XYZ file of C-alpha atoms in Angstrom:
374
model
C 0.000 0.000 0.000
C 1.751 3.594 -1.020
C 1.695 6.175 1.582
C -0.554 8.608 -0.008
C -3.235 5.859 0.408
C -1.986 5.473 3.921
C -1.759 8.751 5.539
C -6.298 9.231 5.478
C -6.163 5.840 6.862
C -4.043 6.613 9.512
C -5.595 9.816 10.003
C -9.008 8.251 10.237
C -8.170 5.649 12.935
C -6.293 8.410 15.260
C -9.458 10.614 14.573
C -11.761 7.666 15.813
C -9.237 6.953 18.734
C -9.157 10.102 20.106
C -13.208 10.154 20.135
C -13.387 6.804 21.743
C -11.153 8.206 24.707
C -13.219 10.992 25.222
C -16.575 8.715 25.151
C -14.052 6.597 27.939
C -13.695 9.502 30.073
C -17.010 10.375 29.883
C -18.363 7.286 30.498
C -16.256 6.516 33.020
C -18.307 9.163 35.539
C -21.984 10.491 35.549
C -22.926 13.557 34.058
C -25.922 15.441 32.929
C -27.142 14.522 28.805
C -25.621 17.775 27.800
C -22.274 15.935 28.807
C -22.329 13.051 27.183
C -23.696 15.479 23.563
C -20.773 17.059 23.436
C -18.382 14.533 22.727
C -19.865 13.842 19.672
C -20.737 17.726 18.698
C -19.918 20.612 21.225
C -22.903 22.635 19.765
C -25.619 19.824 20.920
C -27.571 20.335 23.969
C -30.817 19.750 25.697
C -31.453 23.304 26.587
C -27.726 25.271 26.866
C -27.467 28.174 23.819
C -24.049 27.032 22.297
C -22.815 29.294 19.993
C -20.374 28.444 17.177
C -17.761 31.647 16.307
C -18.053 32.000 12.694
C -15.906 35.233 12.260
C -13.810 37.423 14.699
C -12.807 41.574 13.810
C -11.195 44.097 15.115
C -13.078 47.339 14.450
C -10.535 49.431 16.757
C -7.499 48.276 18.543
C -9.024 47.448 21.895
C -12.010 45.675 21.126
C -13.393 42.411 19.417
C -16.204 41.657 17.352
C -17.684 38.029 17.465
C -20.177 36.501 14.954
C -21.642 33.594 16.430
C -23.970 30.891 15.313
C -26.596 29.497 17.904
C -28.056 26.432 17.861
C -31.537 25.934 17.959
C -32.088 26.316 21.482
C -31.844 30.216 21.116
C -35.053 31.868 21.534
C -33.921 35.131 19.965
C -34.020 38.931 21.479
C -35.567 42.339 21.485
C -33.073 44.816 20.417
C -31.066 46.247 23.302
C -31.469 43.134 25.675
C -28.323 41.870 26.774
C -26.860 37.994 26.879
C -25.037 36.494 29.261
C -21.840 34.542 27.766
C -19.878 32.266 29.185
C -16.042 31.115 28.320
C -13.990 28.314 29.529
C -10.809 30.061 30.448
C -7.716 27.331 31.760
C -10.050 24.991 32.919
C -12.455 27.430 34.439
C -15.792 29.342 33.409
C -16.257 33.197 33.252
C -19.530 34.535 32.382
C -20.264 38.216 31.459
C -23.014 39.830 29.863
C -22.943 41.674 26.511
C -25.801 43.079 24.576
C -26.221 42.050 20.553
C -25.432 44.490 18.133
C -27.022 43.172 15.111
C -30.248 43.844 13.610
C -33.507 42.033 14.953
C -33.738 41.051 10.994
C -30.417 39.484 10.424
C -31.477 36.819 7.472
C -28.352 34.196 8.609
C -29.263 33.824 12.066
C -26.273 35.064 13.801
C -25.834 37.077 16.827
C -22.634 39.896 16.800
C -21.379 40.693 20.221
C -18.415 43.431 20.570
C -16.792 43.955 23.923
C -14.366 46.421 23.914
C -11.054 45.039 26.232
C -10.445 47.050 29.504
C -6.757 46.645 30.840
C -8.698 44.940 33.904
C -10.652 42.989 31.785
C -10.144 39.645 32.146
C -13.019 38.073 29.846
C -12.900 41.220 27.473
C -9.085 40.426 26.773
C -9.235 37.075 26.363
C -12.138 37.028 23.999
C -9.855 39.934 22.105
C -6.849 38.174 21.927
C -7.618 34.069 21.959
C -11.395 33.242 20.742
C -10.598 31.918 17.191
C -13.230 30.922 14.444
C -14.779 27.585 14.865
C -14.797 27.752 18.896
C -17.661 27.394 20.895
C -19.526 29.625 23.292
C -22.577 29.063 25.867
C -25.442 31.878 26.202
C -27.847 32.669 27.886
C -31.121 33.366 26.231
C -31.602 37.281 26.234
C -33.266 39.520 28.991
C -33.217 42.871 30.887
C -35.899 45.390 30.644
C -33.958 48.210 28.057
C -35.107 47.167 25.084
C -36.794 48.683 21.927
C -40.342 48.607 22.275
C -43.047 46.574 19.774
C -44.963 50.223 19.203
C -42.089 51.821 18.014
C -41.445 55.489 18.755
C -42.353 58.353 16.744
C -38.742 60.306 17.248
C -35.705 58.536 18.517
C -33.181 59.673 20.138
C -29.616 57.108 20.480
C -27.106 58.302 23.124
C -24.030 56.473 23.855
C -20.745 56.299 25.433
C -17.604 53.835 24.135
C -18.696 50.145 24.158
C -22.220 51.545 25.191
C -23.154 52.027 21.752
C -23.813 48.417 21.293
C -27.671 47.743 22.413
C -28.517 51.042 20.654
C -26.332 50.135 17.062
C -28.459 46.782 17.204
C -32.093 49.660 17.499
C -30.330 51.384 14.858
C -29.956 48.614 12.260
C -33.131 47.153 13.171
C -35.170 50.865 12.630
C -33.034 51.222 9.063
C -34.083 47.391 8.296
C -37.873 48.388 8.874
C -37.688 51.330 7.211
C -38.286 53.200 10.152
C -39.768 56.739 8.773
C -39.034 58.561 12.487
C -36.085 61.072 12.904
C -33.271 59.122 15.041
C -30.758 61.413 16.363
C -27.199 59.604 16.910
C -25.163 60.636 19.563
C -21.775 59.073 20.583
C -19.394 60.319 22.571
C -15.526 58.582 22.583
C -12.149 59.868 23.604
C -10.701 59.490 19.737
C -12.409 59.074 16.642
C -10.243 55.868 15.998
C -11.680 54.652 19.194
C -15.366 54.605 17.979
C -16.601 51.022 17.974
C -18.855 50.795 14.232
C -17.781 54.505 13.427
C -17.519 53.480 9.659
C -21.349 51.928 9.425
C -22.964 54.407 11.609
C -21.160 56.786 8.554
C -22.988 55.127 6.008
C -26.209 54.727 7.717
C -26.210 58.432 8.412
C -25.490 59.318 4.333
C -27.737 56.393 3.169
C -31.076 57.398 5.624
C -32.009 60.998 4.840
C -34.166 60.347 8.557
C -30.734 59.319 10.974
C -28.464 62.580 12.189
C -25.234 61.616 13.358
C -23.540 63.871 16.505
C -20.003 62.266 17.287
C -18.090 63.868 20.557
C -14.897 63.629 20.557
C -12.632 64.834 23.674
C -10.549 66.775 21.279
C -12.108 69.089 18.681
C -9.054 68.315 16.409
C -10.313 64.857 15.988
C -13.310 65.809 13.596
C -16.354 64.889 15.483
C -19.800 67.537 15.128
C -19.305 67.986 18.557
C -16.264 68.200 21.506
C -15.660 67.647 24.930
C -17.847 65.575 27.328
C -21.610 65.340 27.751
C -23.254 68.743 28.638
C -27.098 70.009 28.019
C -25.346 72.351 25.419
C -24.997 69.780 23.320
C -28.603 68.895 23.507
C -30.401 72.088 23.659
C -27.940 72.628 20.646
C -27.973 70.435 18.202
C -31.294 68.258 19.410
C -33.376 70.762 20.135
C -36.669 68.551 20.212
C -34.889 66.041 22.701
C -37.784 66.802 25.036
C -39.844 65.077 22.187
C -38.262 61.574 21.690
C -37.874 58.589 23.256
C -34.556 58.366 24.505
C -32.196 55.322 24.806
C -29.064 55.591 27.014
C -25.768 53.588 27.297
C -22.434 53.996 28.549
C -20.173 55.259 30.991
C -21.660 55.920 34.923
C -20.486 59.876 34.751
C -21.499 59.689 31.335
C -24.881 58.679 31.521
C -25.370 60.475 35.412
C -25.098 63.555 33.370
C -27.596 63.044 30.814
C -29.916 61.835 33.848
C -29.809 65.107 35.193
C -30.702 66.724 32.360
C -33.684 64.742 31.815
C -34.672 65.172 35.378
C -34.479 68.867 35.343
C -36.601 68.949 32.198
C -39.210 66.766 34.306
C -39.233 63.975 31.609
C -37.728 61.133 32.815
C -40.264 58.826 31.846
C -38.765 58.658 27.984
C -35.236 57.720 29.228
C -34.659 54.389 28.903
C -31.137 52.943 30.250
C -28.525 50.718 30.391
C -25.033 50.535 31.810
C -21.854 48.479 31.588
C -19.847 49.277 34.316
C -21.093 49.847 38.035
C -21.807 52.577 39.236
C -20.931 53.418 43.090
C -22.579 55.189 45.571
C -20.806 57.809 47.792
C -19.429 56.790 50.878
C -17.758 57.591 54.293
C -14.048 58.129 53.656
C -13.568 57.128 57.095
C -15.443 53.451 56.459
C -12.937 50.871 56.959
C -13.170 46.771 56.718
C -13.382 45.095 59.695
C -14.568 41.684 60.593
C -14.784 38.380 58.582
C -16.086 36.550 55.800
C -17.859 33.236 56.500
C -18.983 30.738 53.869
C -20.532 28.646 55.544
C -20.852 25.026 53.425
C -17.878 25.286 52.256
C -16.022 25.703 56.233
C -13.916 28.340 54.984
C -13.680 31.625 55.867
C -11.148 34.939 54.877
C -10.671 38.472 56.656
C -12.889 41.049 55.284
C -10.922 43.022 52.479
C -13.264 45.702 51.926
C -13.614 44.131 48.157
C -17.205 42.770 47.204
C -18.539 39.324 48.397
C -17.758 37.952 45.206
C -14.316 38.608 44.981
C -13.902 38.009 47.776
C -15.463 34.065 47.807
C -13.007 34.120 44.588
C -10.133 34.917 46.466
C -10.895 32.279 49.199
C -10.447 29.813 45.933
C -14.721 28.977 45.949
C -16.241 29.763 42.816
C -20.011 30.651 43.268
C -21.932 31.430 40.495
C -21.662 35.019 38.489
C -22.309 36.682 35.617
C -22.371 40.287 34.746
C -20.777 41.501 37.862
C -22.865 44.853 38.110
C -26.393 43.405 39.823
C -27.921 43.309 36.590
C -28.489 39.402 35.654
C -28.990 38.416 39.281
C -26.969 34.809 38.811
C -24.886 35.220 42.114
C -27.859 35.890 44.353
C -27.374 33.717 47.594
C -28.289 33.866 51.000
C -26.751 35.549 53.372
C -27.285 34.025 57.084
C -25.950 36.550 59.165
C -24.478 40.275 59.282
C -24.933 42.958 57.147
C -23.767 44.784 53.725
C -23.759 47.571 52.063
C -25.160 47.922 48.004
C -22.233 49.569 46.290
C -25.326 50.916 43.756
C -27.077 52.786 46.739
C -25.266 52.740 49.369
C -27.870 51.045 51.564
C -26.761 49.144 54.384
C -28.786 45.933 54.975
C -30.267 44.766 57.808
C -28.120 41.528 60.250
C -31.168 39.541 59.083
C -31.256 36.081 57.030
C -31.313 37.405 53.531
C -30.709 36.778 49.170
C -28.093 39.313 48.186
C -26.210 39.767 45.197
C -22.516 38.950 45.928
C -20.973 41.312 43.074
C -22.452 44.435 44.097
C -22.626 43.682 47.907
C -19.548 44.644 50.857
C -19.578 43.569 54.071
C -19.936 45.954 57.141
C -18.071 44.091 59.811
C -18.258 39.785 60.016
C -20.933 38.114 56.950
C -21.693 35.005 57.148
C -22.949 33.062 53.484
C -24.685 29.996 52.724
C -21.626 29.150 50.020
């Protein structure tokens, strides 16, 4: 037999050995269905979203765009929902929660998710610099409340700070699909021009649909944008003069968007913002507040010295690895119960009561000794 005859063969039988080691290993301890699935196709699963990576760009230097395929357990989304996806990183799963930027009408079926890669970001950078085409990706099926409604406006108004203009690029390619006939005012705000995430499509959308105004803010003037500097009601009472008339969606920085709030609130028309952030924002607190006390986890017989740092770091740290996801108090996955002391919301600033209780770990400190049912 020559060895160009060979080599498939050879190929072939590795091929099947390798799969009937992993069916070994498998076999070899119980798991859930979803388990055993994947051996033979990663994407299969009783319920799970798995989500095949079909392309990967770089639209600016610090972020990553992701095309991914789901299989037919996805349910779909409303424009401006988020997702909640989850990565196997050396061995270990990280979940974070990013919202779709495609149009509600893409024809192929794929979702695009961009996160943008923050020199603390540990997710962020690793989907930037290792996801590759062909891997595979759990979601969750879409939710949160900031979403573009059925009865869509009459005027729109899109306002949006760095990787914040995600949710609202996926209303604005879904309005353009449906031949939306409302004004839509664009306005994105970004340190650079070369750091504006889609800045090349929102272009073309703008000169293609006589009905979409685009407002870009740059922090320098030199850089090009209609407008300069940070967020200020100049802007608005400037250059959207009717803001008081449109439904408003909002996403971005805290400072960013606490700024626009205010406006709205002084105009007494806070009922058409609608908002969404990506980072947490913190309430004020004592400068004189220091940790004291301990962290107990209670199933797990381990506890550390209070750090100051939120519960869930914290349970990290101690080497436990409780449940998460976005890590701002938005998706709710690391609720658990706290049996004793108390905490403080880093959103409000609200101290709990010592009382048995379900807190979120990522956006909850302790205020002296916490004991957790982890």
């Amino acid at each position: 037999m020559s060895a160009t005859t060979s080599t498939p063969r050879r190929f072939q039988q590795g091929l099947n050995s390798l799969l009937q080691s992993r069916v070994a290993e498998v076999l070899g301890y119980p798991h859930g269905v979803d388990r055993y699935l994947e051996v033979f196709n990663p994407l299969w699963s009783v319920k799970e979203v798995r989500a095949k990576v079909e392309n990967v760009q770089h639209l600016t230097a610090d972020s990553v765009t992701l095309t991914l395929k789901p299989n037919s357990n996805w349910q779909g989304f409303v424009p401006g929902q988020f997702v909640q996806l989850t990565v196997s990183i050396n061995g270990k799963l990280h979940t974070r929660c990013y919202s779709p930027a495609n149009s509600l009408h893409r024809e192929d079926g794929t979702i695009e998710l961009t996160a943008k890669a923050h020199a603390d970001g540990f997710v962020s950078r690793y989907l930037r610099d290792c996801v590759r085409v062909g891997d595979v990706v759990t979601l969750s099926q879409a939710g949160g409340e900031f979403a573009l409604p059925e009865q869509r406006p009459e005027r729109v108004l899109l306002i949006s700070g760095g990787s914040g203009i995600t949710p609202v690029m996926s209303m604005l390619r879904t309005l353009c699909d449906e031949g939306f006939k409302g004004e839509i005012t664009f306005l994105h705000y970004a340190n650079r021009a070369q750091d504006m995430i889609y800045a090349e499509e929102v272009a073309d959308i703008a000169a293609r649909f006589g009905n979409v105004t685009l407002l870009r803010a740059f922090a320098d003037e030199q850089e090009g944008g209609e407008l300069s500097g940070l967020f200020s009601s100049e802007h608005l009472f400037n250059s959207v003069p009717d803001f008081a008339q449109a439904t408003t969606f909002l996403c971005g920085p805290p400072p960013m968007m606490a700024a626009v709030e205010k406006v709205w609130e002084e105009q007494g028309i806070t009922d058409q913002l609608h908002k969404e952030q990506f980072t947490l924002a913190t309430a004020a607190v004592d400068d004189g507040e220091s940790a004291e006390g301990e962290v107990r986890f209670v199933r797990s017989e381990a506890q550390v010295t209070n750090d100051g740092k939120t519960l869930l770091e914290q349970a990290e740290a101690a080497g436990l690895n409780p449940q998460s996801g976005c890590r701002m108090g938005i998706c709710y996955s690391c609720t658990c119960k706290k049996t004793a002391g108390k905490v403080r919301d880093l959103r409000t600033g609200v101290i709990s009561s010592g009382d048995e209780e379900d807190i979120q770990l990522c956006v909850s400190v302790p205020v002296g000794t916490v004991a957790l049912d982890i």
